[in-house]
Tab-separated table of C-alpha atoms in Angstrom:
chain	number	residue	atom	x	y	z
A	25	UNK	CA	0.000	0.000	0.000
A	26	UNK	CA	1.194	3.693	-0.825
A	27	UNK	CA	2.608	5.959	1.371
A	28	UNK	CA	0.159	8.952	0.831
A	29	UNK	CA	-0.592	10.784	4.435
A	30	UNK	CA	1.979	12.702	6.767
A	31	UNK	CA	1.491	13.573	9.623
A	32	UNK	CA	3.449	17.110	10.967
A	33	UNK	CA	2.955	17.751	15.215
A	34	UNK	CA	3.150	21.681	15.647
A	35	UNK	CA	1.199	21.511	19.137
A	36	UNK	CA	3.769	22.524	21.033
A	37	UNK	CA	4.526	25.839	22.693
A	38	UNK	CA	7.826	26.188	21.731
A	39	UNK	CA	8.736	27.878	25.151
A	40	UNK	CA	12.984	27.493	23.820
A	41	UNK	CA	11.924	30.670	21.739
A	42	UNK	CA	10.480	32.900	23.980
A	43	UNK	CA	9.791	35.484	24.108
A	44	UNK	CA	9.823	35.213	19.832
A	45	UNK	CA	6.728	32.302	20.164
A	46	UNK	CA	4.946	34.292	22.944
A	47	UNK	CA	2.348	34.970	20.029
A	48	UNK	CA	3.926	33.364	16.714
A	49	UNK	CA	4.615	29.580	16.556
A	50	UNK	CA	8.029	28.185	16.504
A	51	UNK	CA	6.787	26.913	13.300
A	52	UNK	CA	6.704	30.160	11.894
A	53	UNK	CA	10.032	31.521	12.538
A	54	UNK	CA	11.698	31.796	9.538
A	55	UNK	CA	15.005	30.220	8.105
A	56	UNK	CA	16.100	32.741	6.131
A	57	UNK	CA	13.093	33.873	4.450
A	58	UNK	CA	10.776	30.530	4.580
A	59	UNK	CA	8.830	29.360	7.852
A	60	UNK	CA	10.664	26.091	9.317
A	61	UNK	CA	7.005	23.877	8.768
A	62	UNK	CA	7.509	24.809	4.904
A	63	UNK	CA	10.919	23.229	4.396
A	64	UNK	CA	8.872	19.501	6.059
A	65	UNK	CA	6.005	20.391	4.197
A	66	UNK	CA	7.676	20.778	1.260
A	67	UNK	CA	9.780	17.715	1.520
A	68	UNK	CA	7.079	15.322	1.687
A	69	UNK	CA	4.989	16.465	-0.954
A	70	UNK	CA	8.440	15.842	-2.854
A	71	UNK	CA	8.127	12.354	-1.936
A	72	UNK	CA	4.660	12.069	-3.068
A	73	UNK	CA	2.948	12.440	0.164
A	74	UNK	CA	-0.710	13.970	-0.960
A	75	UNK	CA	-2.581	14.872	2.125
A	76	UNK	CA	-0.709	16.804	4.686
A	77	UNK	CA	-1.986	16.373	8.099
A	78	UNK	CA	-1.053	19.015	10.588
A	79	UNK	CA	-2.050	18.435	14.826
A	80	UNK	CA	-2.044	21.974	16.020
A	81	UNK	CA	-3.041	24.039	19.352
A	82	UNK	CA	-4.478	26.765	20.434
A	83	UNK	CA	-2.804	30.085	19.417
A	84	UNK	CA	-1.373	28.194	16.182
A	85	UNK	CA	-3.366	30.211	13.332
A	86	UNK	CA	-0.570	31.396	11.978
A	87	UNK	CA	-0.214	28.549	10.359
A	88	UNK	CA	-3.397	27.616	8.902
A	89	UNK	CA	-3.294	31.432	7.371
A	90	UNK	CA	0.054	30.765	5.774
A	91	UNK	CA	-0.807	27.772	3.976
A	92	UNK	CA	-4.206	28.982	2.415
A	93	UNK	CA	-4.862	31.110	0.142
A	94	UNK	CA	-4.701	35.313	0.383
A	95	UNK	CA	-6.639	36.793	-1.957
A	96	UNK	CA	-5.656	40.098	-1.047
A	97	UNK	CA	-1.866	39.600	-1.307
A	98	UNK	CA	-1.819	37.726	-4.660
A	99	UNK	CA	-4.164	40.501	-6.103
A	100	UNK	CA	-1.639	43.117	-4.536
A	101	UNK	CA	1.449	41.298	-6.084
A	102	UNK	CA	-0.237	40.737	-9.539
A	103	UNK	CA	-1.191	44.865	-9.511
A	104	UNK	CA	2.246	45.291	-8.640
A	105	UNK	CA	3.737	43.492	-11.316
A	106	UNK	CA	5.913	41.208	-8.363
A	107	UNK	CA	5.048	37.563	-10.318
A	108	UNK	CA	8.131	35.803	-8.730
A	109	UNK	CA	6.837	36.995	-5.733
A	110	UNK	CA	3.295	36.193	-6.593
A	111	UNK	CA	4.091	32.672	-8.028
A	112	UNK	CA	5.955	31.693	-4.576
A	113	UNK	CA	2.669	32.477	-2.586
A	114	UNK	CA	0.523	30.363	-5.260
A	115	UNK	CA	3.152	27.706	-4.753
A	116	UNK	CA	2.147	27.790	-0.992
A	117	UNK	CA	-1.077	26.969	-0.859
A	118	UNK	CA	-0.941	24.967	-3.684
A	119	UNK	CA	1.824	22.196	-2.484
A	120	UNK	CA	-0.812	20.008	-0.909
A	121	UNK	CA	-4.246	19.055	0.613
A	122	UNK	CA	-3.738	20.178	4.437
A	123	UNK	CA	-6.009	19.546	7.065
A	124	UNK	CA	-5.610	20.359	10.614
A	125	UNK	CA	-6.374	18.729	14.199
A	126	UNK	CA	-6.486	19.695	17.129
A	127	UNK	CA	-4.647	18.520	20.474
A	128	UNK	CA	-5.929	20.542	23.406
A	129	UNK	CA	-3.465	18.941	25.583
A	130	UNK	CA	0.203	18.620	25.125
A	131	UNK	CA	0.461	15.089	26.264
A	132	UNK	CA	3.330	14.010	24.078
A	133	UNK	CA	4.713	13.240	20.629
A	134	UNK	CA	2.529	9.836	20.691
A	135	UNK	CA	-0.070	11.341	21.606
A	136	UNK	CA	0.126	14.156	19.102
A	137	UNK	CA	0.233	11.111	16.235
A	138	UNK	CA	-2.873	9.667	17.883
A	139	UNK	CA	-4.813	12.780	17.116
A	140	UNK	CA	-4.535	11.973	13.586
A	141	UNK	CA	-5.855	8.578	13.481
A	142	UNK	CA	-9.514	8.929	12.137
A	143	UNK	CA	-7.898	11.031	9.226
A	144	UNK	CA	-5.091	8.269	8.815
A	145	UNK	CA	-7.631	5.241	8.343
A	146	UNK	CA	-6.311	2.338	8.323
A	147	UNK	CA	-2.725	2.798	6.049
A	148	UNK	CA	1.032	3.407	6.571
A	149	UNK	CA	1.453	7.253	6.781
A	150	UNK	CA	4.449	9.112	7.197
A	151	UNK	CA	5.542	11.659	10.876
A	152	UNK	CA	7.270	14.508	9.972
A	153	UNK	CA	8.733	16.816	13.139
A	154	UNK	CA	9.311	20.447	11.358
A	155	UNK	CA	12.053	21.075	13.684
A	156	UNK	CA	13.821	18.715	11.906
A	157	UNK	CA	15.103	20.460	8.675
A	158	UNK	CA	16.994	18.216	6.237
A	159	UNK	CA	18.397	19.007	3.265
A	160	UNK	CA	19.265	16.178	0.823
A	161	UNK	CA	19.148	15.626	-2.818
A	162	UNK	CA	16.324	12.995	-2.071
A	163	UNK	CA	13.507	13.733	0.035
A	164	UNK	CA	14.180	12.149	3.573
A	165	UNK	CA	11.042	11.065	4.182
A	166	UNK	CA	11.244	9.531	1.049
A	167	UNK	CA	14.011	7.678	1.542
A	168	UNK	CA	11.994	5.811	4.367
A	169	UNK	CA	9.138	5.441	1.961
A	170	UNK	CA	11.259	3.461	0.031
A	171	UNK	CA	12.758	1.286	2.882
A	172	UNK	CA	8.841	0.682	3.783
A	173	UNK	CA	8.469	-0.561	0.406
A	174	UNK	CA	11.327	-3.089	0.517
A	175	UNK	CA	10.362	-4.321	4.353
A	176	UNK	CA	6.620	-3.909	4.699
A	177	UNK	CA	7.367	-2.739	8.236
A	178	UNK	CA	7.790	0.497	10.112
A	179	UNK	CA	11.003	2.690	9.642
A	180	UNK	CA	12.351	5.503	11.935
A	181	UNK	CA	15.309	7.774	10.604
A	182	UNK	CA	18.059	7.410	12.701
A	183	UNK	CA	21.536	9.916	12.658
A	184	UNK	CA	24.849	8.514	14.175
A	185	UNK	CA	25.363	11.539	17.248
A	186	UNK	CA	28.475	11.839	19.880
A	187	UNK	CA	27.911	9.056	22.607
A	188	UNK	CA	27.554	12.467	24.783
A	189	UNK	CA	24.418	13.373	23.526
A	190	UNK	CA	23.054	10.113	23.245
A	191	UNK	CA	21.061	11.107	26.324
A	192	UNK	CA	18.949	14.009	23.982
A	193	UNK	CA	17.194	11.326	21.545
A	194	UNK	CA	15.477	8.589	21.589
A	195	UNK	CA	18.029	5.617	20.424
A	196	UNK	CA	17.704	2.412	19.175
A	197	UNK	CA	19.766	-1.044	19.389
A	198	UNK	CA	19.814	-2.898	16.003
A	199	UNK	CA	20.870	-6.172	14.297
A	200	UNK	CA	21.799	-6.577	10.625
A	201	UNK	CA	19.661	-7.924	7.757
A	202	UNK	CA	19.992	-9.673	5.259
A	203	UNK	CA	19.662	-8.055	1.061
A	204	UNK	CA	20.811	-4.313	3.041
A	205	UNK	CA	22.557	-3.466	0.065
A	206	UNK	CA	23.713	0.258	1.176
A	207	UNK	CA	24.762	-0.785	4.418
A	208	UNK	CA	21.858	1.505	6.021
A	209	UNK	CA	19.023	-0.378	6.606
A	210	UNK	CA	18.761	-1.985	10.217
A	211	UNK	CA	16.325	-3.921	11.981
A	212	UNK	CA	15.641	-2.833	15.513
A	213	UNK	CA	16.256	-4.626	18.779
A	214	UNK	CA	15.455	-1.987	20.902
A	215	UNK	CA	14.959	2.203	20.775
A	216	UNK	CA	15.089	3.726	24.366
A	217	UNK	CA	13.588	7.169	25.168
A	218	UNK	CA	16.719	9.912	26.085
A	219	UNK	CA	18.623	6.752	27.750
A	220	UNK	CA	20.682	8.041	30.922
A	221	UNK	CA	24.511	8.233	30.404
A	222	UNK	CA	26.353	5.536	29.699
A	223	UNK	CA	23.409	3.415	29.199
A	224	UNK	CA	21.978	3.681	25.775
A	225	UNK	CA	22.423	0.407	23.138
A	226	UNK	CA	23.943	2.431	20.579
A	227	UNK	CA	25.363	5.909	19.078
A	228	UNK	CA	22.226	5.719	16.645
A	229	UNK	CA	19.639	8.532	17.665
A	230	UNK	CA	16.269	8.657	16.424
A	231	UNK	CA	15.332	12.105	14.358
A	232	UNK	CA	12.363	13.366	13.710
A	233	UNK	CA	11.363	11.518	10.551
A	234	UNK	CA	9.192	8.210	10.667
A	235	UNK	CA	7.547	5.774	8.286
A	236	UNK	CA	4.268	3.375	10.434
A	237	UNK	CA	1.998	1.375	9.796
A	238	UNK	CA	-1.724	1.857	11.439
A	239	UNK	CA	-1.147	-0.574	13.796
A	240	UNK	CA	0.998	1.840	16.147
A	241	UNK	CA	-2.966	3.538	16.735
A	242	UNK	CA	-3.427	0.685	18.810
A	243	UNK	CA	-0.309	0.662	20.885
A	244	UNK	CA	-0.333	4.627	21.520
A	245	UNK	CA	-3.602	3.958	22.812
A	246	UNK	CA	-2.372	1.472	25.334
A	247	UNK	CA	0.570	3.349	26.082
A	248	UNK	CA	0.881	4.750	29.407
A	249	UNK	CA	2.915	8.260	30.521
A	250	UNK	CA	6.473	7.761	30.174
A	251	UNK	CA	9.634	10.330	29.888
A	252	UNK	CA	8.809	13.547	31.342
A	253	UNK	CA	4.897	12.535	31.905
A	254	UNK	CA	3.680	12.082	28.424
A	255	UNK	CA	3.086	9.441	26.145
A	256	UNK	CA	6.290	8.645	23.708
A	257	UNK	CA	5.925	7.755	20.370
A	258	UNK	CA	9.016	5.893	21.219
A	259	UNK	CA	7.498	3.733	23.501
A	260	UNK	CA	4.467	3.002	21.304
A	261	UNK	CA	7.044	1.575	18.684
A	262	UNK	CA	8.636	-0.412	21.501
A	263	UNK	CA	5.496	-1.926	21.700
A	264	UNK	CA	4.826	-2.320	18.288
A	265	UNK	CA	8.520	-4.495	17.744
A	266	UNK	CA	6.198	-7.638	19.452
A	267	UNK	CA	4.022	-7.938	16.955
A	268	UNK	CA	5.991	-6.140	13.969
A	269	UNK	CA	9.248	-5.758	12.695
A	270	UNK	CA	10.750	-2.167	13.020
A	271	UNK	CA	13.299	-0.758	11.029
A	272	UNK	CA	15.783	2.245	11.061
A	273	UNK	CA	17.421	4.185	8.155
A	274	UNK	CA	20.510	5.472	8.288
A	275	UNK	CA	19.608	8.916	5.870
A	276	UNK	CA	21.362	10.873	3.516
A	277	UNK	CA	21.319	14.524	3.978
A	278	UNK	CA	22.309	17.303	6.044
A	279	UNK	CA	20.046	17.859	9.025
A	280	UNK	CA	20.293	20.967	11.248
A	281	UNK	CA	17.755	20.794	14.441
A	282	UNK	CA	15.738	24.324	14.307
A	283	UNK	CA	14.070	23.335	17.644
A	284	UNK	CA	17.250	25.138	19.569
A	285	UNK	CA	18.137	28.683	19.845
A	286	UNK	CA	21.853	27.285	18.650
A	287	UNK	CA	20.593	24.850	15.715
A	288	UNK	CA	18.146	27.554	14.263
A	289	UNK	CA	21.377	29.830	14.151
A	290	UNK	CA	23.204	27.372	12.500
A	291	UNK	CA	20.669	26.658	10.279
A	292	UNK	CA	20.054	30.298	9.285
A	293	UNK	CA	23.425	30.397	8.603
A	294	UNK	CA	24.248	27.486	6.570
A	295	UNK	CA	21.402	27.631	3.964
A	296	UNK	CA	21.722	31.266	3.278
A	297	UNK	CA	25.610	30.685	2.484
A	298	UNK	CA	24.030	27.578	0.159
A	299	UNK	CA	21.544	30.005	-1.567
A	300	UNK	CA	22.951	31.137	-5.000
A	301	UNK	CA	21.058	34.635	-4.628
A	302	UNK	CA	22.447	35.345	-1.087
A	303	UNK	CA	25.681	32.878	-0.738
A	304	UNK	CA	28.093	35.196	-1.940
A	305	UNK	CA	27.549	38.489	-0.389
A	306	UNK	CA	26.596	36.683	2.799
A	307	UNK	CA	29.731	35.040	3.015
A	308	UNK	CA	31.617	38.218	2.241
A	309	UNK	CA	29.977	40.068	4.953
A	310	UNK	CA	31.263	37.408	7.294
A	311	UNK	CA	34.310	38.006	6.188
A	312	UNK	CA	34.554	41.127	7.415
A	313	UNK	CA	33.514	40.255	11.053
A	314	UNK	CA	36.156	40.423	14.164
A	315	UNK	CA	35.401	37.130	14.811
């Protein structure tokens, strides 16, 4: 069965970015001139996602507004003569059928993926975290759409990190398989939520991409509070491994975690010098910092 529903929590209340998300979501805040959500959003429809499935709060409008359509801008633009400028706000509202849910408590990532289960049905769909922002010359997500096609099972990105910060992600213990011709495809033994030092089964880190079959409904629902009183998607896969194989993807691509004051930075930083409009003169001003 196609991969054709994502998935994208933006529930949270991004409290890293206050006071900045006091009354914009952290969703919102741009890299370089783009809202973070747009660079997910725009990655899956890549990969051939078709319906877009957003789990929002309260005080999130912002995004809804930026993804439909504004008459009043595009007729603006098009008096204005600004097309370029007109055809990228088209190209917003146009990259996908969105539809939004709500969770009115912030009860976790697994829970956040639970809200979307009557619009899910009963089909593998993919998670997308926006915080996440990878840049590759395939789609992430699709990546894992096409280890789900070769395994049938559920697939979590995974990123080799320092053993140091092992204790940030969720991380799994694998085992090899067999017909893993790129050396990146594992099957998982184990994936432990932010594992205390010293402890966790391997330097592979889960990040915020995911591949699952329906089936994980049924264990979120049965999942109880875990790491830092809410209910882990981790730990809903955990329980999914007894009944299904689970498998992680090593990915190719650059990822830069906008969901910290240091990675947006970085972020910021590293995809203007990579844009050919702004690279140049960007990295020249740099230059001329006492740094």
């Amino acid at each position: 069965m196609r991969v054709r529903k994502a998935v994208f929590p933006a529930a949270g209340w991004g409290t890293r970015f206050l006071p900045a998300t006091k009354a914009q979501p952290k969703e919102m805040l741009p890299l370089v001139d783009k809202p973070i959500i747009q660079y997910a959003v725009e990655e899956a429809v890549a990969a051939g996602i078709e319906q877009v499935i957003i789990v929002t709060s309260s005080q999130k409008r912002a995004i809804e507004d930026h993804f439909d359509l504004s008459y009043e801008l595009e007729r603006l633009l098009e008096d204005k003569g600004e097309i370029e400028k007109l055809r990228q706000v088209r190209h917003i509202s146009d990259l996908a059928q969105i539809a939004y849910v709500r969770q009115k408590e912030q009860l976790g990532l697994g829970h956040a993926v639970l809200m979307a289960k009557d619009l899910i049905g009963h089909e593998p769909f993919a998670v997308l975290l926006p915080d996440d922002v990878i840049i590759a010359d395939r789609p992430a997500i699709g990546q894992l759409i096409h280890a789900y096609q070769q395994t049938h099972g559920s697939v979590v990105a995974v990123s080799k990190v320092p053993e140091s910060e092992t204790s940030r992600y969720g991380i799994v213990g694998t085992e090899p398989i067999e017909d893993n011709h790129d050396g990146r495809l594992h099957r998982v033994t184990r994936i432990v939520e932010k594992p205390a030092d010293g402890t966790a089964p391997s330097n592979l880190a889960v990040i915020g991409r995911y591949v699952l079959t329906p089936k994980i409904f049924d264990k979120l629902e049965q999942t109880q509070r875990g790491s830092g009183g809410e209910i882990q998607l981790t730990d809903g896969i955990e329980a999914l491994m007894a009944e299904q194989s689970v498998f992680a993807y090593e990915f190719e691509g650059d990822r830069y975690d906008a969901g910290t004051t240091m990675g947006w930075l970085k972020a910021t930083v590293e995809l203007a010098l990579n844009r050919p409009d702004l690279g140049a003169e960007f990295r020249d001003h740099l230059k001329t910092l006492d740094l």
